[in-house]
XYZ file of C-alpha atoms in Angstrom:
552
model
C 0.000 0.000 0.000
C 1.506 3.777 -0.911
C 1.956 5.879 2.164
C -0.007 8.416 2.899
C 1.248 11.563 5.395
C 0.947 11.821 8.874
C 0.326 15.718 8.898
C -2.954 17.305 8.776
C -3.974 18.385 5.430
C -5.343 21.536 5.636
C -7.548 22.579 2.195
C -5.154 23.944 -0.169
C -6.266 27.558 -1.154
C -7.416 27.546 -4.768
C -5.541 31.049 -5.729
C -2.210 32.111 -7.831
C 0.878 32.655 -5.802
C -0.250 36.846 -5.568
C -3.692 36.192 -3.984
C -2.437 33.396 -1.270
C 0.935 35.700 -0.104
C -0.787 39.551 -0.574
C -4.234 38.924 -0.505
C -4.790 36.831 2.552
C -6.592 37.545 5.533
C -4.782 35.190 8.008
C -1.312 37.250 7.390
C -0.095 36.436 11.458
C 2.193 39.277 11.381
C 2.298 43.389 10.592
C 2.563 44.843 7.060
C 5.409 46.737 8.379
C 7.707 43.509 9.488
C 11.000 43.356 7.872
C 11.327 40.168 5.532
C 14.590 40.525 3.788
C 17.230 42.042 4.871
C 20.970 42.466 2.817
C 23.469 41.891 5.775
C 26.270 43.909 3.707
C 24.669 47.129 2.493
C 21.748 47.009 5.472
C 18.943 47.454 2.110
C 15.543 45.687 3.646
C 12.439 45.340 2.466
C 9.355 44.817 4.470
C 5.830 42.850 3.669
C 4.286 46.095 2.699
C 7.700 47.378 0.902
C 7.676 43.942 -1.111
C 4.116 44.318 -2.198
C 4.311 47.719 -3.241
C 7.634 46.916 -5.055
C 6.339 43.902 -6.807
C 3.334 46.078 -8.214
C 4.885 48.822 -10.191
C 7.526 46.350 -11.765
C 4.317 44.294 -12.674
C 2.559 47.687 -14.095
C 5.939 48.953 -15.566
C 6.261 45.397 -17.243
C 2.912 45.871 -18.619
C 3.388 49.364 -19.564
C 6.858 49.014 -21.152
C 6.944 46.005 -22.607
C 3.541 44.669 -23.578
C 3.945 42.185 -21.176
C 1.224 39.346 -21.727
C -0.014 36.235 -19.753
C 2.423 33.646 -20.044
C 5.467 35.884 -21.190
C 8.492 34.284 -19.316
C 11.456 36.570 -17.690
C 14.520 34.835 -17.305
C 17.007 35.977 -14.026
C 21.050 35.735 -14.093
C 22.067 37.088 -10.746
C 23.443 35.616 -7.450
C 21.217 35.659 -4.502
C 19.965 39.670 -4.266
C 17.116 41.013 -1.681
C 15.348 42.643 -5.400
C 14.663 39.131 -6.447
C 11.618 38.816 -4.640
C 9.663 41.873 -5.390
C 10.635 40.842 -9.435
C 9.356 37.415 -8.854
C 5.644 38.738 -7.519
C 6.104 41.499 -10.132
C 6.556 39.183 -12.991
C 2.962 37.192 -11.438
C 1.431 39.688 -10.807
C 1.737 40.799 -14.363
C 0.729 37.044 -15.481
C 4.237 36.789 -16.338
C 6.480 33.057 -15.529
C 9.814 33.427 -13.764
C 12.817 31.392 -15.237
C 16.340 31.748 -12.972
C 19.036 30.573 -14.433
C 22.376 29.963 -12.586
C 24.715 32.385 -12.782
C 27.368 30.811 -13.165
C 26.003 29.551 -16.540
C 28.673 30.424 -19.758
C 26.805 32.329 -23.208
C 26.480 29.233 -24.975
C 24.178 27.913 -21.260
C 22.420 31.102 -20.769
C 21.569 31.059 -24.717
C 19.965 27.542 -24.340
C 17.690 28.810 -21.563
C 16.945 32.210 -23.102
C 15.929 30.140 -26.214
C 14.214 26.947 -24.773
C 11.954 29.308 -22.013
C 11.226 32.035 -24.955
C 12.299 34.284 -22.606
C 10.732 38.131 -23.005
C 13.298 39.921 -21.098
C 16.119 39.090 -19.130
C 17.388 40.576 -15.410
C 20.672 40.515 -14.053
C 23.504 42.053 -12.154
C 26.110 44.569 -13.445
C 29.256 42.434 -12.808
C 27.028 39.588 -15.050
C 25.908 42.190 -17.962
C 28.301 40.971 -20.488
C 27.687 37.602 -20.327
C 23.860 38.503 -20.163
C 24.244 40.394 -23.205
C 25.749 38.539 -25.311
C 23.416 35.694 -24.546
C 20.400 37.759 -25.387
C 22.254 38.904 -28.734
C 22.745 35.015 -29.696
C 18.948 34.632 -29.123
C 17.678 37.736 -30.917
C 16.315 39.392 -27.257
C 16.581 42.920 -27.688
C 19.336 44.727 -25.708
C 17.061 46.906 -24.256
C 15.308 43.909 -22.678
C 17.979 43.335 -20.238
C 17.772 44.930 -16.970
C 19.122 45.321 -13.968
C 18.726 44.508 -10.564
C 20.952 45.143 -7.367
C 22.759 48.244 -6.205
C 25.055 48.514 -9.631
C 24.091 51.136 -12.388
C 25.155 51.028 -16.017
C 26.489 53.893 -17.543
C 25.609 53.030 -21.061
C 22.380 55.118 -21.027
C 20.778 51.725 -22.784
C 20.751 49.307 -19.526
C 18.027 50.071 -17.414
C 17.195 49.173 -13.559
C 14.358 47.546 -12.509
C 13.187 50.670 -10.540
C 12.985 52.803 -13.749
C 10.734 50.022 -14.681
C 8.835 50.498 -11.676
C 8.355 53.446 -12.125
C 7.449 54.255 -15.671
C 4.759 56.427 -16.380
C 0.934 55.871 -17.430
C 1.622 52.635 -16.006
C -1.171 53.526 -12.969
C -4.347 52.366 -15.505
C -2.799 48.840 -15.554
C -4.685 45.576 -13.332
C -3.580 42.341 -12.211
C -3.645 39.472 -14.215
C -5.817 36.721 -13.431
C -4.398 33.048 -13.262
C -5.541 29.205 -13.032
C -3.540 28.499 -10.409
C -3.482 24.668 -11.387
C -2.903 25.118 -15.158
C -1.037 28.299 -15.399
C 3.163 28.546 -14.527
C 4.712 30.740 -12.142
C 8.139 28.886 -12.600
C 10.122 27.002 -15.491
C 13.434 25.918 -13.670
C 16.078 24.064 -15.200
C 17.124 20.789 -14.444
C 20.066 19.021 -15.679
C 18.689 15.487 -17.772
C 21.141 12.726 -18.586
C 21.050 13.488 -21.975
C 23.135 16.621 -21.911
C 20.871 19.772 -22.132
C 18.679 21.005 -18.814
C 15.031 20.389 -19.224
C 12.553 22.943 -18.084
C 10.605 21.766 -15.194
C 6.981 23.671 -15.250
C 5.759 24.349 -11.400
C 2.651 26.026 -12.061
C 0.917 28.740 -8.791
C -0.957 25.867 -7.040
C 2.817 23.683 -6.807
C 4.276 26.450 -5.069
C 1.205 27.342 -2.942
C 0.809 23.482 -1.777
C 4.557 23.164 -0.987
C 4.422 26.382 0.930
C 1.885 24.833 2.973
C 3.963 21.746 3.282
C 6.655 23.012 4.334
C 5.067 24.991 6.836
C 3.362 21.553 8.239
C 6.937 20.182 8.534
C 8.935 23.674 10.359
C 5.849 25.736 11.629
C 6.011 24.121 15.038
C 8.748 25.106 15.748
C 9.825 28.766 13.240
C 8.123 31.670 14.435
C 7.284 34.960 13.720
C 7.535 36.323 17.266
C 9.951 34.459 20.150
C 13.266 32.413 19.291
C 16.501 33.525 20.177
C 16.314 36.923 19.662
C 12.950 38.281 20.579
C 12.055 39.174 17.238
C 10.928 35.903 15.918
C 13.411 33.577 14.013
C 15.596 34.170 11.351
C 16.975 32.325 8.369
C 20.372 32.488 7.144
C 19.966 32.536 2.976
C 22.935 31.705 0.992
C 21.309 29.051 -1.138
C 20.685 29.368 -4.607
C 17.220 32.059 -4.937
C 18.269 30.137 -9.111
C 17.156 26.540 -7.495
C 13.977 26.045 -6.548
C 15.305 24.630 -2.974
C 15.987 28.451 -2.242
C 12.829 29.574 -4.228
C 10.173 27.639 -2.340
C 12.160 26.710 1.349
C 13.449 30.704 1.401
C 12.039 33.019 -0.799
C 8.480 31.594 -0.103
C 8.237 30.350 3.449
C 10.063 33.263 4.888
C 6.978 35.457 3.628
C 4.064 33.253 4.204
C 5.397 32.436 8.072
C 6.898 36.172 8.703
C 10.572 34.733 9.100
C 13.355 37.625 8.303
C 15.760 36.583 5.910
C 19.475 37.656 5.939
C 20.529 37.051 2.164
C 23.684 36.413 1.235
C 24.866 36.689 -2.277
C 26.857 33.314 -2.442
C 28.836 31.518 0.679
C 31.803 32.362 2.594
C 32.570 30.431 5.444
C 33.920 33.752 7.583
C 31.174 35.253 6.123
C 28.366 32.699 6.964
C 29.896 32.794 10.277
C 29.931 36.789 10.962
C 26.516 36.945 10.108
C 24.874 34.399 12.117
C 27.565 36.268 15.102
C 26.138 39.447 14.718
C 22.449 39.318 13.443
C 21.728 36.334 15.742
C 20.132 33.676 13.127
C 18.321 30.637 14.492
C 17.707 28.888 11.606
C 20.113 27.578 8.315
C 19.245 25.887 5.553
C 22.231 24.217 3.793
C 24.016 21.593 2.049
C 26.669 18.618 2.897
C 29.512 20.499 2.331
C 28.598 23.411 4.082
C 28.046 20.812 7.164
C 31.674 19.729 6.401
C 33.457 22.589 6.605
C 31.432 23.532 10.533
C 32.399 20.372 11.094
C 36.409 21.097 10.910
C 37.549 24.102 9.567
C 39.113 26.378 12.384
C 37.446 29.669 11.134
C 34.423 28.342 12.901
C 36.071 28.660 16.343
C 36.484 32.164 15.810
C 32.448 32.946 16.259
C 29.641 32.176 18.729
C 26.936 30.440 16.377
C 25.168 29.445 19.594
C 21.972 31.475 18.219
C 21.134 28.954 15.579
C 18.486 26.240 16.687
C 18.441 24.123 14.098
C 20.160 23.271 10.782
C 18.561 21.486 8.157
C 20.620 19.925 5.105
C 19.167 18.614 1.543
C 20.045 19.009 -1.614
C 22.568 15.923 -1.756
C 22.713 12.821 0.941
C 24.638 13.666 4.583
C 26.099 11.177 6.170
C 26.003 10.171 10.275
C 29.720 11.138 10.863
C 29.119 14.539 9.606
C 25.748 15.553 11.603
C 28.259 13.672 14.467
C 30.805 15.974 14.016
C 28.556 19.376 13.730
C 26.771 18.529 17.038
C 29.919 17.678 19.036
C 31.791 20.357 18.008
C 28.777 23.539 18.114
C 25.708 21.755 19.975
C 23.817 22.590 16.670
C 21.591 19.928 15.217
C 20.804 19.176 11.784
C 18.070 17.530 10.543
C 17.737 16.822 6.766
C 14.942 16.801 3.980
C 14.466 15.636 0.827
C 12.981 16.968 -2.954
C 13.360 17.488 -6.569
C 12.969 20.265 -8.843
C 9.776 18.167 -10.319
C 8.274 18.200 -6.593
C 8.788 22.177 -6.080
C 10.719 21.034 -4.385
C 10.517 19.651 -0.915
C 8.655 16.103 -0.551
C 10.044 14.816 3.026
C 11.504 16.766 6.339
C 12.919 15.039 9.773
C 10.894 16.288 12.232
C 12.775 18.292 14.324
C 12.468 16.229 17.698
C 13.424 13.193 15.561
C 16.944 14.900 14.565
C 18.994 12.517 16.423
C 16.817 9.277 16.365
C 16.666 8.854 12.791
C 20.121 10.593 11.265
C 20.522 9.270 8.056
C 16.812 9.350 7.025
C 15.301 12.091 5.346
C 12.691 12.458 7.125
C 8.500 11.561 6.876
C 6.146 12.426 4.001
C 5.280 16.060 4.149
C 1.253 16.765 3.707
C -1.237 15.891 0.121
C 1.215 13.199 -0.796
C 1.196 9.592 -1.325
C 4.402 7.733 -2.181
C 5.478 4.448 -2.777
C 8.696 2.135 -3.413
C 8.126 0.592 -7.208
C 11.260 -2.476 -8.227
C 12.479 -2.393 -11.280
C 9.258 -4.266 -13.380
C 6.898 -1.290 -11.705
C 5.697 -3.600 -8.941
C 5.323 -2.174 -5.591
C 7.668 -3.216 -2.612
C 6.943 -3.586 0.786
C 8.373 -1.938 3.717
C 11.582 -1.989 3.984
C 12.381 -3.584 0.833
C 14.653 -0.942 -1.806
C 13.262 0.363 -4.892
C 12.469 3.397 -6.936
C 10.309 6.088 -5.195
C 7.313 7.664 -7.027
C 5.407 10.045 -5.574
C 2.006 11.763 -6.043
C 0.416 15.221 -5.412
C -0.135 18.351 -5.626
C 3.061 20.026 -5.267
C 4.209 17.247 -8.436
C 4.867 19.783 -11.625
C 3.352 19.829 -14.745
C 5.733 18.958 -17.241
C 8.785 19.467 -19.054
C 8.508 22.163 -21.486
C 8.909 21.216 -24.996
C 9.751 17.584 -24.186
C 6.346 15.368 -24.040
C 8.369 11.807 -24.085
C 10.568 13.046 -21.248
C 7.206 13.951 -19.193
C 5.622 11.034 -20.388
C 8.883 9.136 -18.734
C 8.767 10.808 -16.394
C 4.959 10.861 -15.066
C 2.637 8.085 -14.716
C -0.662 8.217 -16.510
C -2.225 8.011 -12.666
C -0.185 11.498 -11.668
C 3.005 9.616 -9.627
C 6.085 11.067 -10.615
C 9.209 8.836 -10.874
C 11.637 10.286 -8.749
C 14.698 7.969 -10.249
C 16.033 8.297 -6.295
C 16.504 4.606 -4.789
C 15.706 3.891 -0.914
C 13.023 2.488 1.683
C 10.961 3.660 4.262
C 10.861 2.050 7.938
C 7.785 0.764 9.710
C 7.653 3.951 11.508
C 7.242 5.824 7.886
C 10.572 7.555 7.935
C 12.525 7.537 4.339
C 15.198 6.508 3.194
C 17.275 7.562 0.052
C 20.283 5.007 -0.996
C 21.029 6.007 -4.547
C 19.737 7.045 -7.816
C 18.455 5.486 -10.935
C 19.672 8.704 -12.593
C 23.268 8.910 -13.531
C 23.333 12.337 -12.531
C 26.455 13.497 -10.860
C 25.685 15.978 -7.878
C 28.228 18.383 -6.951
C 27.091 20.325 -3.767
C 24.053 19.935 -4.456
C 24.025 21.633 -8.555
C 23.587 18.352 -10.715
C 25.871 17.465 -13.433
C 25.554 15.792 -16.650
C 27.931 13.325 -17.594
C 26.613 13.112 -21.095
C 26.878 16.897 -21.605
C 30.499 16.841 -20.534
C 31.408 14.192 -22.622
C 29.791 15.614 -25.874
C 32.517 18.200 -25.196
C 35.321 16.039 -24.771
C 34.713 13.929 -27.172
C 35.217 16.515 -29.650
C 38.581 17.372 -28.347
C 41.706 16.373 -30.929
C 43.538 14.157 -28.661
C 40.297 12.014 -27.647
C 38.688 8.526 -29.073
C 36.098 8.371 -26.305
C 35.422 8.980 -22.899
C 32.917 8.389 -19.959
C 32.443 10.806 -17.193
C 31.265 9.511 -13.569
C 31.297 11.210 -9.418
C 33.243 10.231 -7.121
C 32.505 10.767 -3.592
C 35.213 13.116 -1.850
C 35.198 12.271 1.702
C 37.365 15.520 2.125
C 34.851 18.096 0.457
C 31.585 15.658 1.261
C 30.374 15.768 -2.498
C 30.603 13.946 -5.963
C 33.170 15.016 -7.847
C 33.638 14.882 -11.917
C 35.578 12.588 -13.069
C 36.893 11.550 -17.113
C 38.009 8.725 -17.680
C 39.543 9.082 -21.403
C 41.271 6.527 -24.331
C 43.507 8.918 -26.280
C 43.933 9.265 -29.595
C 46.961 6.937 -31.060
C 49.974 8.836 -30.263
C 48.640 10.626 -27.554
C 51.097 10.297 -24.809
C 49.025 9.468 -21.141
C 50.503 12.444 -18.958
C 49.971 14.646 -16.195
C 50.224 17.373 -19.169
C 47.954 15.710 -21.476
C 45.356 14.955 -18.291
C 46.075 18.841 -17.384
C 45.376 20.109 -21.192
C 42.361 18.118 -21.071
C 40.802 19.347 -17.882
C 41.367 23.269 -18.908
C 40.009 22.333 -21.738
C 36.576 21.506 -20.577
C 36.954 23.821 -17.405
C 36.489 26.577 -20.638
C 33.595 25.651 -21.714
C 31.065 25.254 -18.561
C 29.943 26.573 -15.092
C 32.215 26.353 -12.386
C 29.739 23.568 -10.897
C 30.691 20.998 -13.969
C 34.129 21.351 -13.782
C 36.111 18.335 -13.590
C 37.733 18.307 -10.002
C 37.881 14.758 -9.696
C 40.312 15.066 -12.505
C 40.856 12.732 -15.868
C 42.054 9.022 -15.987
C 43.423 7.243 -19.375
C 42.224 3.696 -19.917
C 42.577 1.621 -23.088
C 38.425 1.575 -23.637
C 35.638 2.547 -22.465
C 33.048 -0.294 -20.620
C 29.940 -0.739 -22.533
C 26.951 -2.461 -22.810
C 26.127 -4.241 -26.638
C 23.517 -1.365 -26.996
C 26.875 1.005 -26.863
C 25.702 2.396 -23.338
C 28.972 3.018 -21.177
C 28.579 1.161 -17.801
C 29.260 3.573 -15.035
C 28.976 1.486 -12.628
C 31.705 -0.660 -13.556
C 34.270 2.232 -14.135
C 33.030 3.179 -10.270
C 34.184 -0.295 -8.874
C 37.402 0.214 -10.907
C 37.401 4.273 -9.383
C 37.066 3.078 -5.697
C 39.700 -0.128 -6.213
C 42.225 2.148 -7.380
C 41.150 4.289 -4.140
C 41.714 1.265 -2.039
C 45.241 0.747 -3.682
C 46.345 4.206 -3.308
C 45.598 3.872 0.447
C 47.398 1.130 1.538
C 50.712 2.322 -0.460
């Protein structure tokens, strides 16, 4: 039998992402409460400041640009305290937001600008070139990139979004209405196996029901008024606002539950540190990595983090010895949760008196889902027993855009959505995650194609073929990229060649795909008779090798 949640399932409100976060009339906190808040220039914005915001960029969008229902605007900008008010803007003006990392080359950008049909693009000044020249390959005009952030351009062409905002005889303009179950409020990018990112459609009611879910799983215990500080908790934000993980678990639940959040543009360790020192934050979100470096790097000793209550890490699987480590070393626990860009995203949380009774799991089914173990014919498996999890509801997207056999894949005809994660749950109906059908390499947290990375290779002049797998670094507690390559005849196997190869690649993609597990010359490639190159047996070869190594 599927499981079914625990949690009480309140009714889902059947409104777009505008009416359920500006038109309520449960709101538990002031109009005049501070939400986000930029640690380094002291820039905040509060509920009513947000609102306010997010309307004239809606009306200047209309107003400027024509802007019609469904229009999509793509954003190329670390983690900024504007994103929010653009993201409401862009709804509010029946308009679908599309981040894209910014970390992404032209030729990446392009693909999104092109594959979204993108209407305007916003970014950051230390980003415009790239931006530009991205729009240029796609035939967006120039003057449809703008700006967000505290930067200006001088080029008299490059406007910010507050000249937007503020454009005139844009006053006569109204709201856009939505169908919150059909219509899109996001198209995020997730890397597929077969090189290219596909565009993963969330419409209004995905967001709205995991909003709701994840309040079910932290509203016990985050609050708008008490914590540490008096002033009702606060969330450290220096994940991704690009992935939905910081779309949904920050952008959205900090507004809907009245949590300030400090926003960071990308992390520092000193940084992450100072901050939670001096503003007092009580709550992180973050990744395995992140938990490494608490665990042992000596900066940490330098700061009193003794404000934060909890920590909670998904993204990527975290092991016992790290959450171990954390708690012994900073009396800080971590719990961890679990979700997918398809599931908007999060799908499971540990409860938070659970942290240290279950480590290892990623918690219980959050609420409106039902989810089930399938083996490898599609039959269901008891408890216990490993296979594929599939789960169903509400907060399950729509799609991938412009690919119906990859949603048809990927989606059963009943509504379950095939995760391609392997695990089990207990009898007590906590989940487990093992490994992945998907041969998706995840590096802190970003995924990474192997097949994308060896279409490039492949194409270099001293190369006959390659594979590309992750390997687990115990040392930076991710998967690292690694080639394995057969050079061309000739071709002598260096530390030269290997180091050609690497900067190569390292040219061509986002610092996220880079290959930092480094490149290994074989004589061939494994592969099945179909011509599919089996991973898994270059990975037993990977950690044998590993085993030599260590014993010389």
């Amino acid at each position: 039998m599927p499981s079914e949640s625990k949690y009480p399932s309140l009714p889902i409100p059947d409104v777009d992402l505008w009416a359920f976060l500006f038109e309520r009339k449960d709101k538990p906190y002031p109009d005049d409460k501070v939400i986000y808040f930029d640690p380094h220039t002291s820039r905040s914005y509060t509920y009513a400041q947000v609102k306010a915001s997010a309307i004239d960029f809606g009306k200047g969008l209309k107003a400027l640009w024509d802007w019609q229902k469904g229009d999509v605007l793509a954003l190329y900008t670390p983690n900024c305290i504007d994103t929010p008010a653009i993201t409401w803007g862009t709804h509010w003006a029946g308009g679908i937001l599309s981040p894209a990392n910014p970390g992404y080359t032209v030729d990446e950008l392009a693909f999104q600008l092109k594959d979204s049909g993108a209407k305007g693009l916003v970014t950051q000044l230390p980003y415009i070139k790239t931006a530009k020249e991205a729009a240029k390959k796609v035939g967006l005009p120039e003057d449809r990139v703008i700006l967000i952030g505290d930067g200006r351009s001088s080029d008299g062409l490059t406007k910010h979004f507050t000249s937007i905002r503020n454009t005139s005889g844009a006053t006569r303009y109204r709201r856009t209405k939505l169908k919150p179950s059909e219509d899109l409020a996001f198209l995020v990018y997730s890397s597929g196996t077969t090189g290219h990112p596909k565009g993963v459609m969330l419409t209004h009611r995905n967001i709205v029901a995991n909003t709701m879910m994840i309040k079910a799983g932290e509203g016990g215990s985050l609050h708008w008024k008490g914590g540490a500080t008096g002033e009702g908790d606060k969330i450290l934000a220096f994940l991704p606002f690009f992935h939905i993980y910081g779309l949904t678990c920050l952008i959205h639940q900090s507004i809907y539950s009245g949590l300030q959040l400090i926003v960071m543009p990308k992390f520092d360790l000193e940084d992450f540190c100072n901050i939670i020192q001096t503003h007092k934050v009580t709550f992180v979100y973050l990744v395995p990595p992140v938990v490494l470096l608490l665990g042992k790097h000596p900066v940490v000793d330098k700061y009193d983090l003794s404000t934060v209550r909890m920590m909670n890490s998904g993204a990527a699987p975290l092991t016992k010895e790290l959450v171990d480590a954390v708690y012994k070393r900073l009396k800080i626990p971590i719990k961890q949760g679990y979700g997918l860009s398809e599931t908007s995203p999060t799908t499971h949380t540990q409860p938070w008196a659970d942290w240290d009774k279950t480590i290892g799991s990623v918690g219980t089914l959050l609420p409106y889902q039902t989810a089930k173990y399938m083996s490898p014919d599609e039959k269901e498996v008891p408890v216990g027993e490993v296979g594929e999890l599939w789960i169903k509801g509400p907060n399950v997207f729509k799609g991938y855009l412009n690919n119906p056999e990859g949603t048809k894949h990927a989606l059963t005809d009943d509504g379950f959505f095939k995760t391609g994660d392997i695990g089990y749950q207990d009898k007590d109906g906590h989940f487990y995650i093992t490994d992945r059908v998907k041969e998706l390499i995840k590096y802190k947290g970003f995924q990474v194609p192997p097949a994308e990375l060896e279409g490039y290779l492949v194409a270099h002049p001293s190369i006959n073929d390659v594979a590309v797998i992750g390997l687990y670094s115990e040392e930076q507690a991710t998967e690292l990229p690694r080639a394995y390559v057969v050079p061309k005849e000739g071709v002598e196997k260096s530390d030269k060649a290997a180091k050609d190869i690497i900067e190569y690649l390292n040219a061509k993609v986002a610092s996220h795909k880079k290959l930092r597990g480094g490149v290994r010359f074989v004589d061939d490639i494994p592969k099945s008779i179909s011509g599919k190159i089996l991973r898994r047996v270059l990975k037993t070869k990977a950690l044998e090798e590993e085993k030599v190594k260590a014993k010389l």
